[in-house]
Amino acid sequence: MQKISSGVKNLDSLIDSLYIGDNIVWEVDAGTSYDVFVQNFIRQSFNEAQTIVYVSFNSSPQSILSRIKDFLPPDHFILFDCFTSGKGKNDETFLKFYKTKSGLHVVRIEDPKNIDQFTHRLNQIEESLPPGARYVFDSLTGMQDLWGNEDDTYKFFTYMCPRLYDLETVAYWILEKDAHSQKFKANLRHITQVVFELYRRREELYIKAHKLEGRQDREAFKPHAYEIKASDIGISFPKKGPSREIGSRIKEARGRLGMNQKELADKADVTPSFISQIENNQISPSLSSFLQIADALNIDPTELLQRDTRQKELPWHITGESIKQRLIEREGEYSIYSVVSNGNSSVYLTVIHQNKTLKKHFLHHKKNEFIYVLNGEVSVKVENNERHLRTGDSLYLKESVPSEWRNRSGKEVDLLIFYT
């Protein structure tokens, strides 16, 4: 499953990142600052040169742009305005936005109460975009207010959610938790891939998952406190004690032996479900069960109890293994991994597959770009000029964009790309 970042490092760690195809429903209480999660998702998408389609029912174009103007690339943003002629009632205050040229792609829906017209225009936009676009639907609650009932909102969601999944997008859907019936929320949870709840308790903010399709770890289903400082979100994690580490060590030992859960369960005289729950740190085994499992693994029980002496992760240390887990795009000719994405600068590892030729560039940033050949030999065409690059060679591009890359090695070519 191809993973992408939510733009919030702690959230990525908690849920094993977002997956291509995910529709993420956010059930939010007032005062939970959900917009900061949305803004980080938008910023991360821009850093990865992905287009954001922002569908607004609750906010005016002026309000939306004021929140993201500091990191907004006009060529990667489409605003779908259902507010001005919806809740905005064609008020002159909102219409004046259209009297000046913004330089942005803004689609104003003149009759957003007409669901068929709205859906048709949105489909036209979707079909014009390459795979990988990201979506933000700012308010399922606003849709319901405008359309008059939950049924129409639910029907739209049941149509659009599978469609966006098949288009290999990632979409955020926001709803105000107390404005919808339990039946409506339960139906959405059944269809979508991911559901988060944001709520307040005694002045503390909490995030909790209600659905995480395709993930094994259950930690996110417990409440986790979070704090917001400016645009940064910190999510607290409970300290891991020995009982929480045992499951991971059993799973690792079983994997080394090439044994599946059923085989281990049969040898230890327990059920496969019991093994699964232990490995996912959902339960702790009794002493007798623990000894049976250790015996089945032919391992000294003390090895499963010893503290992990591996080096802890440090913010300034990036391993090659961790980079290969940050795949953001894969085509037949190449793969792109995110190394660092921080504000206005980004670093990517691009791998051109063996004997492959690209008739385009990898990413489409309008930024200064430095490309360094880590290993291999490749030719590149820039403005009809072709150059051969070998290990240690580099390119520095300010405005020009390569039109062709050709792998001239008998193996993969690795390129390190810096955007500033």
GROMACS .gro file of C-alpha atoms in nm:
model
  420
    1MET     CA    1   0.000   0.000   0.000
    2GLN     CA    2   0.149   0.335  -0.104
    3LYS     CA    3   0.183   0.571   0.191
    4ILE     CA    4   0.187   0.950   0.210
    5SER     CA    5   0.234   1.193   0.495
    6SER     CA    6  -0.050   1.381   0.661
    7GLY     CA    7   0.192   1.667   0.725
    8VAL     CA    8   0.178   1.588   1.100
    9LYS     CA    9   0.468   1.362   1.196
   10ASN     CA   10   0.310   1.240   1.521
   11LEU     CA   11  -0.011   1.148   1.339
   12ASP     CA   12   0.184   0.956   1.075
   13SER     CA   13   0.356   0.757   1.351
   14LEU     CA   14   0.026   0.686   1.523
   15ILE     CA   15  -0.159   0.553   1.216
   16ASP     CA   16   0.123   0.431   0.990
   17SER     CA   17   0.071   0.734   0.759
   18LEU     CA   18  -0.211   0.794   0.514
   19TYR     CA   19  -0.265   0.548   0.230
   20ILE     CA   20  -0.342   0.636  -0.131
   21GLY     CA   21  -0.719   0.596  -0.168
   22ASP     CA   22  -0.799   0.698   0.189
   23ASN     CA   23  -1.108   0.907   0.255
   24ILE     CA   24  -1.055   1.056   0.601
   25VAL     CA   25  -1.365   1.172   0.790
   26TRP     CA   26  -1.297   1.415   1.076
   27GLU     CA   27  -1.573   1.429   1.339
   28VAL     CA   28  -1.493   1.747   1.530
   29ASP     CA   29  -1.607   1.936   1.837
   30ALA     CA   30  -1.601   2.314   1.846
   31GLY     CA   31  -1.267   2.456   1.959
   32THR     CA   32  -1.054   2.157   1.858
   33SER     CA   33  -0.854   2.349   1.594
   34TYR     CA   34  -0.919   2.087   1.327
   35ASP     CA   35  -0.821   2.346   1.065
   36VAL     CA   36  -0.455   2.309   1.169
   37PHE     CA   37  -0.466   1.939   1.071
   38VAL     CA   38  -0.618   2.044   0.738
   39GLN     CA   39  -0.359   2.315   0.676
   40ASN     CA   40  -0.071   2.076   0.747
   41PHE     CA   41  -0.222   1.827   0.501
   42ILE     CA   42  -0.248   2.101   0.237
   43ARG     CA   43   0.107   2.222   0.299
   44GLN     CA   44   0.242   1.866   0.275
   45SER     CA   45   0.055   1.811  -0.053
   46PHE     CA   46   0.204   2.129  -0.199
   47ASN     CA   47   0.552   2.019  -0.086
   48GLU     CA   48   0.497   1.699  -0.284
   49ALA     CA   49   0.379   1.896  -0.591
   50GLN     CA   50   0.028   1.754  -0.565
   51THR     CA   51  -0.284   1.950  -0.655
   52ILE     CA   52  -0.534   2.035  -0.382
   53VAL     CA   53  -0.901   2.059  -0.475
   54TYR     CA   54  -1.065   2.255  -0.194
   55VAL     CA   55  -1.446   2.222  -0.190
   56SER     CA   56  -1.589   2.495   0.031
   57PHE     CA   57  -1.942   2.511   0.170
   58ASN     CA   58  -1.859   2.692   0.495
   59SER     CA   59  -1.598   2.958   0.414
   60SER     CA   60  -1.560   3.238   0.161
   61PRO     CA   61  -1.273   3.236  -0.090
   62GLN     CA   62  -1.117   3.534   0.091
   63SER     CA   63  -1.120   3.348   0.422
   64ILE     CA   64  -0.970   3.028   0.279
   65LEU     CA   65  -0.690   3.205   0.094
   66SER     CA   66  -0.597   3.412   0.399
   67ARG     CA   67  -0.521   3.088   0.587
   68ILE     CA   68  -0.296   2.932   0.324
   69LYS     CA   69  -0.156   3.228   0.131
   70ASP     CA   70   0.191   3.193   0.284
   71PHE     CA   71   0.250   2.853   0.121
   72LEU     CA   72   0.008   2.857  -0.173
   73PRO     CA   73   0.141   2.766  -0.522
   74PRO     CA   74  -0.132   2.891  -0.761
   75ASP     CA   75  -0.074   2.615  -1.016
   76HIS     CA   76  -0.145   2.340  -0.758
   77PHE     CA   77  -0.467   2.473  -0.607
   78ILE     CA   78  -0.828   2.458  -0.728
   79LEU     CA   79  -1.097   2.625  -0.518
   80PHE     CA   80  -1.448   2.492  -0.563
   81ASP     CA   81  -1.665   2.774  -0.424
   82CYS     CA   82  -2.007   2.655  -0.306
   83PHE     CA   83  -2.019   2.920  -0.033
   84THR     CA   84  -2.065   3.248  -0.218
   85SER     CA   85  -2.397   3.152  -0.379
   86GLY     CA   86  -2.488   2.912  -0.096
   87LYS     CA   87  -2.455   3.026   0.264
   88GLY     CA   88  -2.313   3.355   0.134
   89LYS     CA   89  -2.644   3.430  -0.045
   90ASN     CA   90  -2.462   3.619  -0.325
   91ASP     CA   91  -2.382   3.900  -0.084
   92GLU     CA   92  -2.175   4.176  -0.242
   93THR     CA   93  -1.913   4.132   0.031
   94PHE     CA   94  -1.831   3.788  -0.110
   95LEU     CA   95  -1.900   3.861  -0.478
   96LYS     CA   96  -1.635   4.134  -0.487
   97PHE     CA   97  -1.371   3.860  -0.477
   98TYR     CA   98  -1.459   3.787  -0.839
   99LYS     CA   99  -1.415   4.149  -0.949
  100THR     CA  100  -1.038   4.127  -0.922
  101LYS     CA  101  -0.808   3.869  -1.077
  102SER     CA  102  -0.667   3.638  -0.814
  103GLY     CA  103  -0.447   3.433  -1.048
  104LEU     CA  104  -0.605   3.118  -0.904
  105HIS     CA  105  -0.824   2.848  -1.050
  106VAL     CA  106  -1.156   2.920  -0.878
  107VAL     CA  107  -1.477   2.743  -0.981
  108ARG     CA  108  -1.784   2.925  -0.855
  109ILE     CA  109  -2.098   2.710  -0.835
  110GLU     CA  110  -2.388   2.944  -0.903
  111ASP     CA  111  -2.654   2.707  -0.769
  112PRO     CA  112  -2.489   2.484  -0.506
  113LYS     CA  113  -2.831   2.361  -0.392
  114ASN     CA  114  -2.851   2.178  -0.725
  115ILE     CA  115  -2.671   1.858  -0.628
  116ASP     CA  116  -2.660   1.719  -0.982
  117GLN     CA  117  -2.500   2.038  -1.117
  118PHE     CA  118  -2.249   2.047  -0.832
  119THR     CA  119  -2.156   1.681  -0.879
  120HIS     CA  120  -2.121   1.720  -1.257
  121ARG     CA  121  -1.884   2.016  -1.222
  122LEU     CA  122  -1.677   1.836  -0.960
  123ASN     CA  123  -1.649   1.527  -1.181
  124GLN     CA  124  -1.527   1.745  -1.468
  125ILE     CA  125  -1.248   1.877  -1.246
  126GLU     CA  126  -1.156   1.529  -1.123
  127GLU     CA  127  -1.132   1.387  -1.472
  128SER     CA  128  -0.898   1.666  -1.583
  129LEU     CA  129  -0.643   1.593  -1.309
  130PRO     CA  130  -0.368   1.328  -1.303
  131PRO     CA  131  -0.377   1.056  -1.034
  132GLY     CA  132  -0.264   1.171  -0.693
  133ALA     CA  133  -0.465   1.488  -0.646
  134ARG     CA  134  -0.574   1.561  -0.289
  135TYR     CA  135  -0.917   1.683  -0.178
  136VAL     CA  136  -1.056   1.881   0.113
  137PHE     CA  137  -1.434   1.895   0.165
  138ASP     CA  138  -1.453   2.164   0.430
  139SER     CA  139  -1.797   2.077   0.568
  140LEU     CA  140  -2.032   1.784   0.532
  141THR     CA  141  -2.236   1.980   0.785
  142GLY     CA  142  -2.250   2.277   0.548
  143MET     CA  143  -2.366   2.047   0.268
  144GLN     CA  144  -2.644   1.915   0.489
  145ASP     CA  145  -2.749   2.267   0.591
  146LEU     CA  146  -2.770   2.375   0.227
  147TRP     CA  147  -2.931   2.061   0.087
  148GLY     CA  148  -3.181   2.032   0.368
  149ASN     CA  149  -3.145   1.673   0.487
  150GLU     CA  150  -2.900   1.399   0.578
  151ASP     CA  151  -3.017   1.162   0.306
  152ASP     CA  152  -2.893   1.379   0.018
  153THR     CA  153  -2.561   1.438   0.193
  154TYR     CA  154  -2.524   1.066   0.258
  155LYS     CA  155  -2.610   0.976  -0.103
  156PHE     CA  156  -2.345   1.220  -0.229
  157PHE     CA  157  -2.086   1.072   0.007
  158THR     CA  158  -2.169   0.713  -0.092
  159TYR     CA  159  -2.116   0.811  -0.456
  160MET     CA  160  -1.806   1.026  -0.417
  161CYS     CA  161  -1.609   0.828  -0.157
  162PRO     CA  162  -1.563   0.510  -0.370
  163ARG     CA  163  -1.499   0.727  -0.676
  164LEU     CA  164  -1.215   0.914  -0.508
  165TYR     CA  165  -1.075   0.583  -0.384
  166ASP     CA  166  -1.066   0.446  -0.740
  167LEU     CA  167  -0.905   0.769  -0.864
  168GLU     CA  168  -0.617   0.707  -0.616
  169THR     CA  169  -0.672   1.032  -0.431
  170VAL     CA  170  -0.664   1.120  -0.063
  171ALA     CA  171  -0.955   1.326   0.072
  172TYR     CA  172  -1.036   1.502   0.400
  173TRP     CA  173  -1.405   1.533   0.494
  174ILE     CA  174  -1.499   1.753   0.791
  175LEU     CA  175  -1.822   1.726   0.990
  176GLU     CA  176  -1.940   1.890   1.312
  177LYS     CA  177  -1.999   1.595   1.541
  178ASP     CA  178  -2.310   1.720   1.723
  179ALA     CA  179  -2.487   1.838   1.405
  180HIS     CA  180  -2.548   1.487   1.272
  181SER     CA  181  -2.741   1.182   1.386
  182GLN     CA  182  -2.567   0.870   1.513
  183LYS     CA  183  -2.714   0.680   1.217
  184PHE     CA  184  -2.556   0.924   0.968
  185LYS     CA  185  -2.213   0.900   1.133
  186ALA     CA  186  -2.236   0.520   1.156
  187ASN     CA  187  -2.321   0.497   0.786
  188LEU     CA  188  -2.023   0.715   0.693
  189ARG     CA  189  -1.792   0.504   0.908
  190HIS     CA  190  -1.909   0.195   0.723
  191ILE     CA  191  -1.813   0.338   0.382
  192THR     CA  192  -1.501   0.545   0.441
  193GLN     CA  193  -1.149   0.418   0.510
  194VAL     CA  194  -1.045   0.635   0.807
  195VAL     CA  195  -1.241   0.815   1.081
  196PHE     CA  196  -1.096   1.047   1.346
  197GLU     CA  197  -1.274   1.218   1.632
  198LEU     CA  198  -1.139   1.544   1.779
  199TYR     CA  199  -1.287   1.648   2.113
  200ARG     CA  200  -1.225   1.848   2.432
  201ARG     CA  201  -1.223   1.722   2.791
  202ARG     CA  202  -1.139   1.955   3.082
  203GLU     CA  203  -0.955   2.200   2.857
  204GLU     CA  204  -0.751   1.917   2.701
  205LEU     CA  205  -0.770   1.832   2.331
  206TYR     CA  206  -0.791   1.467   2.225
  207ILE     CA  207  -0.774   1.269   1.901
  208LYS     CA  208  -0.912   0.918   1.867
  209ALA     CA  209  -0.954   0.690   1.566
  210HIS     CA  210  -1.282   0.508   1.506
  211LYS     CA  211  -1.174   0.336   1.184
  212LEU     CA  212  -0.835   0.267   1.025
  213GLU     CA  213  -0.875   0.038   0.728
  214GLY     CA  214  -0.569  -0.174   0.651
  215ARG     CA  215  -0.378  -0.095   0.972
  216GLN     CA  216  -0.286  -0.358   1.229
  217ASP     CA  217  -0.180  -0.148   1.530
  218ARG     CA  218  -0.473  -0.054   1.759
  219GLU     CA  219  -0.297   0.222   1.952
  220ALA     CA  220  -0.475   0.499   1.757
  221PHE     CA  221  -0.813   0.373   1.882
  222LYS     CA  222  -0.723   0.498   2.229
  223PRO     CA  223  -0.760   0.870   2.314
  224HIS     CA  224  -0.438   1.068   2.270
  225ALA     CA  225  -0.398   1.423   2.396
  226TYR     CA  226  -0.264   1.676   2.149
  227GLU     CA  227  -0.133   2.032   2.166
  228ILE     CA  228  -0.115   2.300   1.900
  229LYS     CA  229   0.156   2.565   1.885
  230ALA     CA  230   0.121   2.789   1.579
  231SER     CA  231   0.105   2.535   1.293
  232ASP     CA  232   0.273   2.251   1.485
  233ILE     CA  233   0.073   1.964   1.634
  234GLY     CA  234   0.214   1.746   1.909
  235ILE     CA  235   0.039   1.419   1.997
  236SER     CA  236   0.127   1.246   2.323
  237PHE     CA  237   0.215   0.878   2.329
  238PRO     CA  238   0.213   0.656   2.639
  239LYS     CA  239   0.554   0.526   2.738
  240LYS     CA  240   0.606   0.168   2.635
  241GLY     CA  241   0.655  -0.070   2.923
  242PRO     CA  242   0.785  -0.427   2.903
  243SER     CA  243   0.433  -0.570   2.853
  244ARG     CA  244   0.382  -0.350   2.546
  245GLU     CA  245   0.717  -0.455   2.397
  246ILE     CA  246   0.667  -0.830   2.440
  247GLY     CA  247   0.415  -0.852   2.156
  248SER     CA  248   0.650  -0.683   1.912
  249ARG     CA  249   0.936  -0.913   2.014
  250ILE     CA  250   0.722  -1.225   1.974
  251LYS     CA  251   0.620  -1.109   1.627
  252GLU     CA  252   0.984  -1.040   1.535
  253ALA     CA  253   1.100  -1.381   1.662
  254ARG     CA  254   0.820  -1.559   1.476
  255GLY     CA  255   0.914  -1.374   1.156
  256ARG     CA  256   1.277  -1.482   1.185
  257LEU     CA  257   1.161  -1.845   1.192
  258GLY     CA  258   0.932  -1.798   0.891
  259MET     CA  259   0.639  -1.911   1.104
  260ASN     CA  260   0.284  -1.778   1.058
  261GLN     CA  261   0.048  -1.701   1.347
  262LYS     CA  262  -0.149  -2.025   1.311
  263GLU     CA  263   0.168  -2.236   1.322
  264LEU     CA  264   0.284  -2.061   1.638
  265ALA     CA  265  -0.062  -2.092   1.793
  266ASP     CA  266  -0.073  -2.466   1.723
  267LYS     CA  267   0.272  -2.521   1.877
  268ALA     CA  268   0.188  -2.310   2.184
  269ASP     CA  269  -0.160  -2.463   2.223
  270VAL     CA  270  -0.341  -2.127   2.193
  271THR     CA  271  -0.562  -1.972   1.925
  272PRO     CA  272  -0.432  -1.768   1.627
  273SER     CA  273  -0.654  -1.480   1.745
  274PHE     CA  274  -0.476  -1.487   2.082
  275ILE     CA  275  -0.136  -1.461   1.909
  276SER     CA  276  -0.262  -1.175   1.691
  277GLN     CA  277  -0.386  -0.978   1.992
  278ILE     CA  278  -0.056  -1.025   2.176
  279GLU     CA  279   0.152  -0.920   1.874
  280ASN     CA  280  -0.061  -0.609   1.827
  281ASN     CA  281  -0.015  -0.521   2.197
  282GLN     CA  282  -0.388  -0.545   2.263
  283ILE     CA  283  -0.349  -0.796   2.548
  284SER     CA  284  -0.067  -0.930   2.768
  285PRO     CA  285  -0.017  -1.307   2.798
  286SER     CA  286  -0.038  -1.487   3.129
  287LEU     CA  287   0.286  -1.631   3.264
  288SER     CA  288   0.196  -1.984   3.153
  289SER     CA  289   0.096  -1.869   2.802
  290PHE     CA  290   0.411  -1.659   2.776
  291LEU     CA  291   0.631  -1.960   2.862
  292GLN     CA  292   0.442  -2.180   2.613
  293ILE     CA  293   0.497  -1.924   2.336
  294ALA     CA  294   0.867  -1.887   2.420
  295ASP     CA  295   0.904  -2.266   2.412
  296ALA     CA  296   0.723  -2.284   2.076
  297LEU     CA  297   0.965  -2.023   1.940
  298ASN     CA  298   1.261  -2.217   2.088
  299ILE     CA  299   1.378  -1.898   2.256
  300ASP     CA  300   1.494  -1.814   2.609
  301PRO     CA  301   1.202  -1.628   2.777
  302THR     CA  302   1.444  -1.368   2.913
  303GLU     CA  303   1.523  -1.259   2.556
  304LEU     CA  304   1.160  -1.152   2.517
  305LEU     CA  305   1.175  -0.953   2.840
  306GLN     CA  306   1.504  -0.767   2.789
  307ARG     CA  307   1.480  -0.397   2.716
  308ASP     CA  308   1.535  -0.283   2.360
  309THR     CA  309   1.889  -0.150   2.335
  310ARG     CA  310   1.854  -0.022   1.982
  311GLN     CA  311   1.927   0.344   1.924
  312LYS     CA  312   1.626   0.569   1.961
  313GLU     CA  313   1.513   0.780   1.668
  314LEU     CA  314   1.658   1.130   1.656
  315PRO     CA  315   1.508   1.418   1.457
  316TRP     CA  316   1.839   1.488   1.278
  317HIS     CA  317   1.912   1.122   1.188
  318ILE     CA  318   1.746   0.981   0.875
  319THR     CA  319   1.808   0.616   0.791
  320GLY     CA  320   1.801   0.471   0.443
  321GLU     CA  321   1.538   0.223   0.562
  322SER     CA  322   1.308   0.504   0.678
  323ILE     CA  323   1.341   0.686   0.344
  324LYS     CA  324   1.233   0.374   0.153
  325GLN     CA  325   0.914   0.374   0.364
  326ARG     CA  326   0.822   0.725   0.242
  327LEU     CA  327   0.720   0.643  -0.114
  328ILE     CA  328   0.514   0.931  -0.258
  329GLU     CA  329   0.494   0.829  -0.623
  330ARG     CA  330   0.568   0.522  -0.832
  331GLU     CA  331   0.540   0.484  -1.208
  332GLY     CA  332   0.670   0.216  -1.441
  333GLU     CA  333   0.985   0.419  -1.504
  334TYR     CA  334   1.065   0.568  -1.164
  335SER     CA  335   0.993   0.590  -0.791
  336ILE     CA  336   1.007   0.900  -0.570
  337TYR     CA  337   1.071   0.900  -0.195
  338SER     CA  338   1.043   1.195   0.042
  339VAL     CA  339   1.361   1.254   0.243
  340VAL     CA  340   1.278   1.589   0.405
  341SER     CA  341   0.981   1.824   0.362
  342ASN     CA  342   1.012   2.135   0.573
  343GLY     CA  343   0.848   2.464   0.487
  344ASN     CA  344   0.970   2.596   0.155
  345SER     CA  345   1.249   2.341   0.104
  346SER     CA  346   1.223   1.972   0.022
  347VAL     CA  347   1.459   1.684  -0.053
  348TYR     CA  348   1.359   1.377  -0.256
  349LEU     CA  349   1.527   1.054  -0.361
  350THR     CA  350   1.429   0.962  -0.717
  351VAL     CA  351   1.510   0.616  -0.851
  352ILE     CA  352   1.501   0.570  -1.231
  353HIS     CA  353   1.439   0.204  -1.294
  354GLN     CA  354   1.673  -0.008  -1.505
  355ASN     CA  355   1.669   0.065  -1.883
  356LYS     CA  356   1.380   0.312  -1.850
  357THR     CA  357   1.317   0.644  -2.027
  358LEU     CA  358   1.089   0.924  -1.906
  359LYS     CA  359   0.942   1.177  -2.147
  360LYS     CA  360   0.881   1.423  -1.864
  361HIS     CA  361   1.025   1.552  -1.538
  362PHE     CA  362   0.955   1.382  -1.204
  363LEU     CA  363   0.800   1.666  -1.007
  364HIS     CA  364   0.660   2.001  -1.105
  365HIS     CA  365   0.780   2.256  -0.854
  366LYS     CA  366   0.829   2.614  -0.962
  367LYS     CA  367   1.135   2.641  -0.738
  368ASN     CA  368   1.510   2.635  -0.773
  369GLU     CA  369   1.613   2.273  -0.818
  370PHE     CA  370   1.945   2.100  -0.755
  371ILE     CA  371   1.982   1.739  -0.877
  372TYR     CA  372   2.279   1.524  -0.773
  373VAL     CA  373   2.357   1.180  -0.924
  374LEU     CA  374   2.423   0.946  -0.631
  375ASN     CA  375   2.509   0.650  -0.854
  376GLY     CA  376   2.470   0.533  -1.212
  377GLU     CA  377   2.467   0.707  -1.550
  378VAL     CA  378   2.179   0.901  -1.698
  379SER     CA  379   2.114   1.139  -1.988
  380VAL     CA  380   1.887   1.441  -1.958
  381LYS     CA  381   1.732   1.681  -2.210
  382VAL     CA  382   1.675   2.043  -2.111
  383GLU     CA  383   1.547   2.287  -2.374
  384ASN     CA  384   1.654   2.048  -2.656
  385ASN     CA  385   2.007   2.018  -2.515
  386GLU     CA  386   2.117   1.671  -2.405
  387ARG     CA  387   2.381   1.600  -2.143
  388HIS     CA  388   2.520   1.276  -1.996
  389LEU     CA  389   2.552   1.265  -1.617
  390ARG     CA  390   2.756   1.019  -1.414
  391THR     CA  391   2.798   0.953  -1.042
  392GLY     CA  392   2.891   1.282  -0.874
  393ASP     CA  393   2.755   1.505  -1.154
  394SER     CA  394   2.472   1.749  -1.089
  395LEU     CA  395   2.222   1.995  -1.238
  396TYR     CA  396   2.106   2.331  -1.105
  397LEU     CA  397   1.778   2.448  -1.257
  398LYS     CA  398   1.615   2.784  -1.192
  399GLU     CA  399   1.339   2.801  -1.453
  400SER     CA  400   1.411   2.525  -1.704
  401VAL     CA  401   1.237   2.188  -1.674
  402PRO     CA  402   1.386   1.864  -1.815
  403SER     CA  403   1.179   1.706  -2.091
  404GLU     CA  404   1.347   1.362  -2.091
  405TRP     CA  405   1.548   1.135  -1.862
  406ARG     CA  406   1.711   0.814  -1.988
  407ASN     CA  407   1.875   0.551  -1.768
  408ARG     CA  408   2.200   0.451  -1.942
  409SER     CA  409   2.318   0.214  -1.667
  410GLY     CA  410   2.253  -0.155  -1.644
  411LYS     CA  411   2.099  -0.093  -1.302
  412GLU     CA  412   1.884   0.159  -1.117
  413VAL     CA  413   1.998   0.521  -1.106
  414ASP     CA  414   1.958   0.717  -0.780
  415LEU     CA  415   1.915   1.095  -0.791
  416LEU     CA  416   1.901   1.326  -0.489
  417ILE     CA  417   1.680   1.629  -0.561
  418PHE     CA  418   1.678   1.951  -0.357
  419TYR     CA  419   1.405   2.216  -0.389
  420THR     CA  420   1.448   2.558  -0.229
   0.00000   0.00000   0.00000
